[in-house]
Coordinates of C-alpha atoms and ligand atoms in Angstrom, one line a residue:
Chain A
X1 CA 2.7 31.6 61.1
X2 CA -0.1 32.2 63.6
X3 CA -3.2 34.0 62.2
X4 CA -5.5 33.5 65.2
X5 CA -4.8 36.8 67.0
X6 CA -5.7 40.0 65.2
X7 CA -2.8 42.1 64.0
X8 CA -4.9 45.2 64.6
X9 CA -3.7 45.7 68.2
X10 CA 0.1 45.7 67.5
X11 CA -0.4 47.6 64.3
X12 CA -2.5 50.3 66.2
X13 CA 0.3 50.6 68.7
X14 CA 2.8 51.2 66.0
X15 CA 0.7 53.8 64.3
X16 CA -0.1 55.5 67.7
X17 CA 3.6 55.8 68.4
X18 CA 4.2 57.2 65.0
X19 CA 1.4 59.7 65.6
X20 CA 2.7 60.7 69.0
X21 CA 6.2 61.2 67.7
X22 CA 5.3 63.2 64.7
X23 CA 6.9 66.7 64.9
X24 CA 3.8 68.5 63.6
X25 CA 1.6 66.8 66.2
X26 CA 4.0 67.7 68.9
X27 CA 4.2 71.3 67.8
X28 CA 0.4 71.6 67.8
X29 CA 0.1 70.0 71.1
X30 CA 2.7 72.3 72.7
X31 CA 1.1 75.4 71.2
X32 CA -2.3 74.3 72.5
X33 CA -0.8 74.0 76.0
X34 CA 0.9 77.3 75.7
X35 CA -2.3 79.0 74.6
X36 CA -4.2 77.3 77.4
X37 CA -1.8 78.2 80.2
X38 CA -0.6 81.7 79.6
X39 CA -3.7 83.5 78.8
X40 CA -6.5 84.8 81.0
X41 CA -9.2 83.9 78.7
X42 CA -11.9 86.6 78.5
X43 CA -14.7 84.0 78.0
X44 CA -14.0 80.4 78.9
X45 CA -16.4 79.0 76.4
X46 CA -14.2 80.4 73.6
X47 CA -11.3 78.1 74.6
X48 CA -12.6 75.1 72.7
X49 CA -11.1 76.7 69.6
X50 CA -7.6 76.2 70.9
X51 CA -7.4 72.3 70.9
X52 CA -9.7 72.1 67.9
X53 CA -7.2 74.2 65.9
X54 CA -3.8 73.2 67.1
X55 CA -4.5 69.5 67.9
X56 CA -7.4 68.8 65.5
X57 CA -6.5 70.5 62.3
X58 CA -2.8 69.8 62.8
X59 CA -3.8 66.2 63.5
X60 CA -5.7 66.0 60.2
X61 CA -2.5 66.8 58.3
X62 CA -0.4 64.4 60.5
X63 CA -2.9 61.5 60.0
X64 CA -3.1 62.1 56.3
X65 CA 0.7 62.1 56.1
X66 CA 1.1 58.9 58.2
X67 CA -1.6 57.2 56.0
X68 CA 0.0 58.2 52.7
X69 CA 3.6 57.5 53.9
X70 CA 3.4 53.7 53.6
X71 CA 2.2 54.1 50.0
X72 CA 5.9 54.5 49.1
X73 CA 6.4 50.9 50.1
X74 CA 3.1 49.6 48.7
X75 CA 4.8 47.0 46.6
X76 CA 5.7 45.0 49.8
X77 CA 2.9 46.3 52.0
X78 CA 0.3 45.1 49.5
X79 CA 1.9 41.6 49.3
X80 CA 1.5 41.1 53.0
X81 CA -1.4 39.1 54.4
X82 CA -2.8 41.9 56.6
X83 CA -5.5 43.7 54.6
X84 CA -5.6 47.4 53.7
X85 CA -8.8 47.6 55.8
X86 CA -6.9 46.4 58.9
X87 CA -4.1 48.9 58.3
X88 CA -6.7 51.7 57.9
X89 CA -8.4 50.6 61.1
X90 CA -5.1 50.7 62.9
X91 CA -4.6 54.3 61.7
X92 CA -8.1 55.2 62.8
X93 CA -7.3 53.8 66.3
X94 CA -4.2 55.9 66.4
X95 CA -6.5 59.0 66.1
X96 CA -7.2 58.4 69.8
X97 CA -3.7 59.9 70.4
X98 CA -4.8 63.5 69.3
X99 CA -8.1 62.9 71.1
X100 CA -6.3 62.1 74.3
X101 CA -4.0 65.1 73.7
X102 CA -7.1 67.3 73.4
X103 CA -8.4 65.9 76.7
X104 CA -5.0 66.8 78.4
X105 CA -5.2 70.3 76.9
X106 CA -8.8 71.0 78.2
X107 CA -8.1 69.5 81.6
X108 CA -4.9 71.5 81.9
X109 CA -6.8 74.7 81.0
X110 CA -9.5 74.0 83.7
X111 CA -6.7 73.4 86.2
X112 CA -4.9 76.6 85.3
X113 CA -8.2 78.6 85.7
X114 CA -9.1 76.8 88.9
X115 CA -5.7 77.3 90.5
X116 CA -4.5 80.7 89.3
X117 CA -7.6 82.8 88.5
X118 CA -10.8 84.0 90.1
X119 CA -14.0 82.3 89.1
X120 CA -15.6 83.9 86.0
X121 CA -18.8 86.0 86.5
X122 CA -21.8 83.7 85.9
X123 CA -23.0 85.8 83.0
X124 CA -19.9 85.0 81.0
X125 CA -21.3 81.4 80.4
X126 CA -24.4 82.9 78.9
X127 CA -27.5 80.7 79.1
X128 CA -25.7 77.4 79.2
X129 CA -26.3 75.0 82.0
X130 CA -23.4 73.5 83.9
X131 CA -23.9 70.3 81.9
X132 CA -23.8 72.2 78.7
X133 CA -20.7 74.1 79.8
X134 CA -18.9 70.8 80.3
X135 CA -20.0 69.5 77.0
X136 CA -18.6 72.6 75.3
X137 CA -15.4 72.8 77.3
X138 CA -14.5 69.1 77.7
X139 CA -16.4 67.0 75.3
X140 CA -16.6 68.9 72.0
X141 CA -12.9 69.6 71.7
X142 CA -12.0 65.9 72.2
X143 CA -14.5 64.9 69.5
X144 CA -13.1 67.6 67.2
X145 CA -9.6 66.3 67.8
X146 CA -10.7 62.7 67.0
X147 CA -12.8 63.6 63.9
X148 CA -10.3 65.8 62.1
X149 CA -7.5 63.2 62.2
X150 CA -10.0 60.5 61.1
X151 CA -10.9 62.7 58.2
X152 CA -7.1 62.9 57.6
X153 CA -6.9 59.1 57.3
X154 CA -9.6 59.2 54.7
X155 CA -7.8 62.0 52.9
X156 CA -4.6 60.0 53.0
X157 CA -6.4 57.0 51.5
X158 CA -8.4 58.7 48.8
X159 CA -6.7 61.9 47.7
X160 CA -3.3 61.4 46.2
X161 CA -2.3 64.9 45.0
X162 CA 0.3 66.7 47.0
X163 CA -1.1 69.3 49.4
X164 CA -4.4 67.5 49.7
X165 CA -4.2 67.3 53.5
X166 CA -3.5 71.0 53.9
X167 CA -6.3 71.9 51.4
X168 CA -8.8 69.8 53.3
X169 CA -7.6 71.3 56.7
X170 CA -8.1 74.9 55.3
X171 CA -11.5 73.9 53.9
X172 CA -12.6 72.5 57.2
X173 CA -11.3 75.6 59.0
X174 CA -13.2 78.0 56.6
X175 CA -16.4 75.9 56.9
X176 CA -16.2 76.0 60.7
X177 CA -15.6 79.7 60.8
X178 CA -18.3 80.5 58.3
X179 CA -20.9 78.3 59.9
X180 CA -19.8 78.9 63.4
X181 CA -19.7 82.7 63.5
X182 CA -21.5 84.1 60.4
X183 CA -25.1 83.0 61.1
X184 CA -25.2 85.1 64.3
X185 CA -24.6 88.1 62.2
X186 CA -27.2 87.3 59.6
X187 CA -30.0 86.5 62.0
X188 CA -29.2 83.6 64.2
X189 CA -32.8 83.0 65.1
X190 CA -34.0 82.3 61.5
X191 CA -34.3 78.7 60.4
X192 CA -31.6 78.8 57.7
X193 CA -29.1 80.4 60.2
X194 CA -29.9 77.9 62.9
X195 CA -29.4 75.0 60.6
X196 CA -26.2 76.4 59.2
X197 CA -24.9 77.0 62.7
X198 CA -25.2 73.3 63.5
X199 CA -24.4 71.9 60.0
X200 CA -20.6 72.0 60.6
X201 CA -18.0 69.9 62.4
X202 CA -17.1 72.7 64.6
X203 CA -19.1 75.7 65.8
X204 CA -19.0 78.7 68.1
X205 CA -21.3 78.9 71.1
X206 CA -20.9 82.5 72.3
X207 CA -19.9 85.9 71.0
X208 CA -18.7 88.6 73.4
X209 CA -17.3 92.1 73.5
X210 CA -14.2 91.2 75.4
X211 CA -10.7 91.1 73.9
X212 CA -7.9 88.7 74.6
X213 CA -5.9 89.6 77.6
X214 CA -7.1 93.2 77.7
X215 CA -10.6 93.2 79.2
X216 CA -13.2 90.9 80.4
X217 CA -16.5 91.1 78.3
X218 CA -19.4 93.0 79.7
X219 CA -21.9 91.3 77.3
X220 CA -21.9 87.6 76.3
X221 CA -24.2 86.5 73.5
X222 CA -25.2 82.8 73.6
X223 CA -25.8 81.4 70.1
X224 CA -28.5 78.9 69.1
X225 CA -28.4 75.1 69.0
X226 CA -28.0 72.2 71.5
X227 CA -24.5 71.4 72.6
X228 CA -25.4 67.8 73.6
X229 CA -27.0 66.9 70.3
X230 CA -24.2 68.7 68.5
X231 CA -21.8 66.4 70.3
X232 CA -23.7 63.3 69.0
X233 CA -23.8 64.8 65.5
X234 CA -20.0 65.4 65.4
X235 CA -19.4 61.9 66.8
X236 CA -21.5 60.6 63.9
X237 CA -19.3 62.7 61.6
X238 CA -16.3 60.9 63.1
X239 CA -17.8 57.6 62.3
X240 CA -18.5 58.6 58.8
X241 CA -14.9 59.8 58.3
X242 CA -13.7 56.4 59.6
X243 CA -16.0 54.6 57.3
X244 CA -14.9 56.7 54.3
X245 CA -11.3 55.7 55.1
X246 CA -12.1 52.0 55.7
X247 CA -13.9 51.8 52.4
X248 CA -10.7 52.2 50.4
X249 CA -9.5 48.9 49.3
X250 CA -12.3 47.0 51.1
X251 CA -13.6 43.9 49.4
X252 CA -16.6 41.6 49.7
X253 CA -17.9 41.0 53.2
X254 CA -15.8 43.7 54.8
X255 CA -16.9 46.2 52.2
X256 CA -20.6 45.4 52.8
X257 CA -20.1 45.8 56.6
X258 CA -18.4 49.2 56.1
X259 CA -21.3 50.3 53.8
X260 CA -23.8 49.2 56.4
X261 CA -21.9 51.0 59.2
X262 CA -21.9 54.2 57.0
X263 CA -25.7 54.0 56.6
X264 CA -26.1 53.7 60.4
X265 CA -23.7 56.6 61.1
X266 CA -25.5 58.6 58.4
X267 CA -28.9 58.0 60.0
X268 CA -27.5 59.0 63.4
X269 CA -25.9 62.1 61.9
X270 CA -29.2 63.3 60.3
X271 CA -31.2 62.6 63.4
X272 CA -28.8 64.2 65.8
X273 CA -28.3 67.2 63.5
X274 CA -32.1 67.7 63.4
X275 CA -32.3 67.4 67.1
X276 CA -29.4 69.8 67.6
X277 CA -31.3 72.4 65.6
X278 CA -34.8 71.7 66.9
X279 CA -34.3 71.0 70.6
X280 CA -31.5 73.6 71.2
X281 CA -31.8 77.3 71.9
X282 CA -33.9 78.8 69.2
X283 CA -33.0 82.4 69.8
X284 CA -29.8 84.2 70.9
X285 CA -29.6 85.7 74.4
X286 CA -27.4 88.5 75.6
X287 CA -26.1 88.1 79.2
X288 CA -24.5 90.8 81.3
X289 CA -24.2 91.6 85.0
X290 CA -27.7 93.0 84.8
X291 CA -29.2 89.7 83.7
X292 CA -30.1 87.8 80.4
X293 CA -32.4 89.0 77.7
X294 CA -33.5 87.6 74.3
X295 CA -31.5 89.5 71.7
X296 CA -31.8 90.3 68.0
X297 CA -28.6 88.8 66.7
X298 CA -28.5 91.3 63.8
X299 CA -27.8 94.1 66.2
X300 CA -24.1 94.2 67.0
X301 CA -23.0 93.7 70.5
X302 CA -22.5 97.0 72.4
X303 CA -18.8 98.1 72.4
X304 CA -16.8 97.5 75.5
X305 CA -17.1 100.5 77.8
Chain B
X1 CA 12.5 20.6 32.1
X2 CA 11.9 21.9 35.6
X3 CA 9.5 19.1 36.4
X4 CA 12.5 16.8 37.2
X5 CA 13.5 19.2 40.0
X6 CA 14.9 18.4 43.3
X7 CA 12.7 16.6 45.7
X8 CA 13.6 17.2 49.3
X9 CA 11.5 17.5 52.3
X10 CA 7.8 16.6 52.8
X11 CA 6.0 19.2 50.8
X12 CA 8.6 19.6 48.2
X13 CA 7.0 17.3 45.6
X14 CA 4.2 19.5 44.3
X15 CA 4.9 22.4 41.9
X16 CA 5.1 25.7 43.8
X17 CA 4.1 27.7 40.8
X18 CA 2.0 26.7 37.8
X19 CA 1.3 29.2 35.0
X20 CA -0.7 28.2 31.9
X21 CA -1.2 30.6 29.1
X22 CA -0.6 33.7 31.3
X23 CA -0.6 37.0 29.6
X24 CA -0.5 40.6 30.7
X25 CA -0.7 43.8 28.7
X26 CA -0.1 47.4 29.6
X27 CA -1.9 49.9 27.4
X28 CA -1.0 48.2 24.1
X29 CA 2.4 46.8 25.2
X30 CA 2.5 43.1 25.8
X31 CA 4.6 42.4 28.9
X32 CA 3.8 38.6 29.1
X33 CA 2.4 36.5 26.3
X34 CA 1.1 33.0 26.8
X35 CA 3.6 32.1 29.5
X36 CA 3.7 28.4 30.5
X37 CA 5.7 27.7 33.6
X38 CA 6.0 25.1 36.3
X39 CA 8.4 25.7 39.1
X40 CA 9.3 23.0 41.7
X41 CA 10.7 23.9 45.1
X42 CA 14.3 24.9 45.2
X43 CA 16.2 27.9 43.8
X44 CA 15.2 29.0 40.4
X45 CA 16.9 31.8 38.4
X46 CA 15.0 34.0 36.1
X47 CA 17.0 35.6 33.3
X48 CA 16.1 37.8 30.4
X49 CA 17.0 41.1 28.8
X50 CA 15.6 44.5 29.9
X51 CA 11.9 44.7 29.2
X52 CA 11.5 40.9 28.9
X53 CA 8.7 40.8 31.5
X54 CA 10.6 39.4 34.5
X55 CA 9.3 42.1 36.9
X56 CA 5.8 41.7 35.5
X57 CA 5.9 37.9 36.1
X58 CA 7.2 38.3 39.6
X59 CA 4.6 40.9 40.5
X60 CA 1.9 38.4 39.4
X61 CA 3.6 35.8 41.5
X62 CA 3.7 38.2 44.5
X63 CA -0.1 38.7 44.1
X64 CA 0.2 42.5 43.6
X65 CA -0.7 42.3 39.9
X66 CA -3.4 40.3 38.2
X67 CA -2.9 38.4 35.0
X68 CA -5.1 39.4 32.0
X69 CA -5.5 35.8 30.8
X70 CA -4.5 32.2 31.6
X71 CA -4.4 30.4 34.9
X72 CA -2.1 31.1 37.8
X73 CA -1.6 28.8 40.7
X74 CA 0.8 29.7 43.5
X75 CA 1.4 27.1 46.2
X76 CA -1.6 25.3 45.0
X77 CA -3.9 28.4 45.3
X78 CA -5.6 30.8 43.0
X79 CA -4.5 34.4 43.6
X80 CA -7.7 35.7 42.0
X81 CA -9.7 34.5 44.9
X82 CA -9.5 36.9 47.9
X83 CA -9.3 34.2 50.6
X84 CA -6.7 32.1 48.7
X85 CA -4.7 35.2 47.9
X86 CA -4.4 35.9 51.6
X87 CA -3.3 32.3 52.2
X88 CA -0.6 32.8 49.5
X89 CA 0.5 36.1 51.1
X90 CA 0.9 34.3 54.5
X91 CA 3.5 32.1 52.8
X92 CA 5.2 34.7 50.6
X93 CA 8.3 36.9 50.9
X94 CA 8.7 39.5 48.1
X95 CA 11.4 41.9 47.2
X96 CA 10.3 44.2 44.4
X97 CA 12.8 45.6 41.9
X98 CA 12.3 49.1 43.2
X99 CA 11.4 49.5 46.9
X100 CA 11.1 52.9 48.6
X101 CA 10.6 53.3 52.3
X102 CA 8.2 55.5 54.3
X103 CA 9.8 58.5 55.8
X104 CA 10.8 58.5 59.4
X105 CA 11.3 54.8 59.9
X106 CA 14.4 53.3 61.3
X107 CA 15.6 50.0 59.9
X108 CA 14.3 48.1 62.9
X109 CA 11.0 49.8 63.0
X110 CA 10.3 49.2 59.3
X111 CA 11.1 45.5 59.4
X112 CA 9.1 45.3 62.7
X113 CA 6.2 47.0 60.9
X114 CA 6.4 44.5 58.1
X115 CA 6.6 41.7 60.6
X116 CA 3.2 42.8 62.0
X117 CA 1.8 43.0 58.5
X118 CA 3.0 39.4 58.1
X119 CA 1.0 38.4 61.2
X120 CA 3.9 37.8 63.5
X121 CA 2.0 39.3 66.4
X122 CA 3.5 37.9 69.6
X123 CA 6.0 40.6 70.7
X124 CA 8.8 38.4 71.8
X125 CA 8.6 36.2 68.7
X126 CA 8.5 39.3 66.5
X127 CA 11.5 40.8 68.2
X128 CA 13.5 37.6 67.7
X129 CA 12.4 37.2 64.1
X130 CA 13.3 40.8 63.2
X131 CA 16.7 40.4 64.8
X132 CA 17.2 37.2 62.9
X133 CA 16.5 38.6 59.5
X134 CA 18.6 41.7 60.2
X135 CA 21.4 39.3 61.2
X136 CA 20.9 37.4 57.9
X137 CA 21.4 40.6 55.9
X138 CA 24.2 41.9 58.2
X139 CA 22.3 45.0 59.3
X140 CA 22.2 44.4 63.1
X141 CA 24.4 47.3 63.7
X142 CA 22.3 49.6 61.5
X143 CA 19.0 48.6 63.3
X144 CA 18.6 51.9 65.1
X145 CA 19.6 54.1 62.1
X146 CA 17.0 55.9 60.0
X147 CA 16.6 54.2 56.6
X148 CA 17.2 57.6 55.0
X149 CA 20.7 57.6 56.3
X150 CA 21.7 54.1 54.9
X151 CA 23.7 53.6 51.7
X152 CA 22.0 52.2 48.6
X153 CA 23.2 48.7 49.2
X154 CA 22.2 48.8 52.8
X155 CA 18.7 50.0 51.9
X156 CA 18.5 47.1 49.4
X157 CA 19.3 44.7 52.3
X158 CA 16.5 46.2 54.4
X159 CA 14.2 45.1 51.6
X160 CA 15.7 41.7 51.6
X161 CA 15.3 41.5 55.4
X162 CA 11.6 42.1 55.2
X163 CA 11.3 39.5 52.4
X164 CA 12.9 36.9 54.6
X165 CA 10.5 37.4 57.6
X166 CA 8.7 34.4 58.8
X167 CA 10.8 32.0 56.6
X168 CA 8.3 32.0 53.7
X169 CA 7.5 29.0 51.6
X170 CA 7.9 31.1 48.5
X171 CA 10.5 33.8 48.1
X172 CA 10.2 36.1 45.1
X173 CA 13.2 38.3 44.7
X174 CA 13.5 40.9 41.9
X175 CA 17.2 41.6 41.3
X176 CA 18.2 41.1 45.0
X177 CA 21.9 41.5 44.4
X178 CA 21.7 44.9 42.7
X179 CA 23.9 47.3 44.6
X180 CA 25.4 44.7 46.9
X181 CA 29.2 44.5 47.4
X182 CA 30.9 41.2 46.6
X183 CA 31.0 40.1 50.2
X184 CA 27.4 40.8 50.8
X185 CA 26.5 39.0 47.6
X186 CA 28.3 35.9 48.7
X187 CA 26.7 36.2 52.2
X188 CA 23.3 36.5 50.6
X189 CA 24.0 33.4 48.5
X190 CA 24.5 31.5 51.8
X191 CA 21.3 32.7 53.2
X192 CA 19.3 31.9 50.0
X193 CA 20.9 28.5 49.6
X194 CA 19.7 27.7 53.1
X195 CA 16.2 28.9 52.3
X196 CA 16.2 26.9 49.0
X197 CA 16.5 23.6 51.0
X198 CA 13.0 24.1 52.5
X199 CA 11.2 26.4 50.1
X200 CA 10.9 27.9 46.6
X201 CA 13.2 30.8 45.8
X202 CA 12.7 32.6 42.5
X203 CA 15.3 35.2 41.7
X204 CA 15.2 37.5 38.7
X205 CA 18.6 38.8 37.9
X206 CA 21.0 40.0 35.3
X207 CA 23.9 38.4 37.2
X208 CA 24.5 35.1 35.5
X209 CA 27.2 34.4 38.1
X210 CA 24.6 34.5 40.9
X211 CA 22.4 32.0 39.0
X212 CA 25.4 29.8 38.3
X213 CA 26.4 29.9 41.9
X214 CA 23.0 29.3 43.5
X215 CA 20.4 27.9 41.2
X216 CA 19.7 24.4 40.0
X217 CA 17.1 25.6 37.6
X218 CA 16.8 28.5 35.3
X219 CA 14.0 30.1 33.3
X220 CA 14.8 32.5 30.5
X221 CA 12.2 35.1 29.5
X222 CA 12.3 36.9 26.2
X223 CA 9.7 39.4 24.9
X224 CA 7.2 38.1 27.4
X225 CA 7.6 34.4 26.6
X226 CA 9.6 31.6 28.1
X227 CA 12.5 30.8 25.8
X228 CA 14.2 28.2 28.0
X229 CA 13.4 26.4 31.2
X230 CA 15.5 23.6 32.6
X231 CA 18.5 23.0 34.7
X232 CA 21.5 25.3 34.7
X233 CA 23.6 22.4 33.6
X234 CA 21.4 21.8 30.6
X235 CA 21.6 25.4 29.5
X236 CA 25.4 25.4 29.8
X237 CA 25.5 22.1 27.9
X238 CA 23.9 23.8 24.9
X239 CA 26.9 26.1 24.7
X240 CA 29.4 23.2 24.8
X241 CA 31.7 23.4 21.8
X242 CA 30.5 26.9 20.9
X243 CA 32.9 29.0 22.9
X244 CA 36.5 29.5 21.8
X245 CA 39.4 31.8 22.3
X246 CA 41.2 33.5 19.4
X247 CA 43.7 36.4 18.9
X248 CA 41.0 38.3 16.9
X249 CA 37.3 38.8 17.0
X250 CA 36.1 36.0 14.7
X251 CA 33.7 37.3 12.1
X252 CA 31.8 33.9 12.2
X253 CA 31.0 34.4 15.9
X254 CA 27.6 35.7 17.1
X255 CA 29.3 37.6 19.9
X256 CA 32.9 38.3 20.7
X257 CA 34.8 40.5 23.1
X258 CA 38.3 41.2 24.1
X259 CA 39.1 39.7 27.5
X260 CA 41.6 40.9 30.1
X261 CA 44.3 38.6 28.7
X262 CA 44.1 40.5 25.4
X263 CA 42.6 37.4 23.6
X264 CA 39.1 37.4 22.2
X265 CA 36.3 35.2 23.5
X266 CA 34.1 34.1 20.6
X267 CA 30.6 32.6 20.9
X268 CA 28.8 30.9 18.0
X269 CA 29.4 27.9 15.6
X270 CA 33.1 27.2 16.3
X271 CA 35.4 26.6 13.3
X272 CA 37.2 23.3 13.2
X273 CA 40.6 24.6 14.3
X274 CA 39.1 26.6 17.2
X275 CA 40.7 26.5 20.7
X276 CA 37.5 25.5 22.6
X277 CA 37.0 26.4 26.2
X278 CA 34.5 25.5 28.9
X279 CA 31.3 27.6 28.5
X280 CA 30.0 29.6 31.4
X281 CA 26.3 30.2 32.1
X282 CA 26.8 33.7 30.7
X283 CA 28.1 32.2 27.4
X284 CA 25.1 29.9 27.2
X285 CA 22.7 32.7 27.9
X286 CA 24.2 35.0 25.3
X287 CA 24.1 32.2 22.7
X288 CA 20.5 31.5 23.5
X289 CA 19.7 35.2 23.2
X290 CA 21.5 35.3 19.9
X291 CA 19.5 32.4 18.6
X292 CA 16.1 33.9 19.7
X293 CA 17.1 37.3 18.2
X294 CA 17.9 35.8 14.8
X295 CA 14.6 33.7 14.9
X296 CA 12.8 37.0 15.6
X297 CA 14.5 38.7 12.7
X298 CA 13.7 35.7 10.4
X299 CA 10.1 35.9 11.5
Ligands
ATP401 N1 3.2 49.6 34.8 C1 3.5 49.5 33.5 N2 3.0 50.3 32.6 C2 3.2 50.2 31.3 N3 4.1 49.3 30.8 C3 4.7 48.5 31.6 C4 4.5 48.6 33.0 N4 5.2 47.6 33.6 C5 5.9 47.0 32.7 N5 5.6 47.5 31.5 C6 6.2 47.1 30.2 O1 6.2 45.7 30.2 C7 7.4 45.2 29.6 C8 8.1 44.3 30.6 O2 8.5 45.0 31.7 P1 9.2 44.4 33.0 O3 9.4 45.5 33.9 O4 8.4 43.2 33.4 O5 10.6 43.9 32.3 P2 11.9 43.3 33.1 O6 12.2 42.0 32.4 O7 11.7 43.3 34.5 O8 13.0 44.4 32.7 P3 14.3 44.9 33.5 O9 15.3 43.8 33.3 O10 14.7 46.1 32.9 O11 13.9 45.0 34.9 C9 8.2 46.4 29.2 O12 8.0 46.6 27.8 C10 7.6 47.5 30.0 O13 7.7 48.7 29.3
MG402 MG1 12.6 44.1 36.1

């Protein structure tokens, strides 16, 4: 039998197809499109939550299930020449499917806004530059939808108790919610709050006094941190999740390589997290039709008139 | 002894499996104890009562379980070494005693997935190989069906199909015929007989008929040790003159049972006036078991 070519590519294709066909993934994908198409979002920068939740968190559970599913046949799978590390790498590659799905969702959302709705008032983007807007709207959701499924692969490899994927998905959700939104209410401009606001795989960038379909916000509060360095930090988290998954069952040379890669990813993570905190916005700003002012984040936003 | 085994083909002269003093314990229970075994290419049956250690032995040979002690060489390689283990796996087909399938796979997709894991990467070659093995186990018409919807015997054949992928040099089959209907069993014999001409096929089973029909050699395991290894003919010969028919169950017999004709088949030291019959492999196996049992009681 030929062993020259790597089985990684055909295996990744198989896993990608399994991912793309998984009912939970398809459900999340369709829901994300529905929530991107039908609603006149009050503040565009809030939309990133939709793919991160429906494609990312759902994808975490899907990836964990796919990873654990072949354990039922481990007696024959383990007796095959292709190593567990290669099989894990194929599953990691398949996480490009939800990442691509997230890209479709965010592009679809942009198109819907561009075609059917008037441009948003400039103040609804807060203090963020055009480049930062695109990072928040187009890049961060894709990274979130890559990282959460990668974490799912690691969960599938390491945690064998039933319900583990759901538990980790809920934990990730709670972490993102607490770190993303709470710091702004406990003094976003203090160091602990600024660190906490970035020390998360997912974070909020604005708060506003709008509400769903009902009314457009009059005040938008931009939170602290640097979107660009946050993107690098979350990419490093993706790499760490992949390394954690690959470490399972790795031996010898491969194991050492994975450990080395984890060290590099860890160093990048620490550096980019530091830069996200230090180089980003250090105070919150409130923007409205009258202009932008530095705000005290402990004061609640004014109610919608 | 198995060492005088069939010698066909170029690489058929070296032993495919060599075990010396192999043992394996599970939390106090000894599954294998000082096993010495040399298996030459060809088809070899592995018999033994429940709990004898057959599955444990086959799992060691399939490189999914390590031995606690002793030396194991499979196809001239050491499974304890990671690189050599991969080399063994490239030449191995394995059907475990109990095989479950991942949810959501069709027959074709599962076998195809296993083909990729067996490094058959070129798509056209893989397609052809998957079709071939599905043909071998008569599952071509079930290829597109979800494995979940197959019958027990059909599911078993999916396991067999993946074991046959890539025409492995060593086929390790743990109770392959369990759940198969008579036609399928005979069909499988044809496939395995063909495989046995060019490779080593080791079959653990409780079906002595399968061993008699297929295997030239047989190994009997008992309480973790080898109690017989040699040709099937040699084992049957040991029962010559020790099987007789009578109208009653003979109290001198080790084992006896009433057959369909209403007469009793007795196994043991035959009395002088006994109406002797030709022993089958099953008779020989039962006599061997009886002898080892009484040795154990004496010990
Ligand atoms: N994973 C395990 N944990 C604990 N004990 C085990 C394990 N696997 C096997 N054993 C023990 O080892 C002994 C041999 O078991 P094995 O499954 O090898 O027997 P076998 O000959 O295949 O039996 P059967 O004909 O019933 O399949 C038994 O006593 C069994 O209880
Ligand atoms: Mg068994």
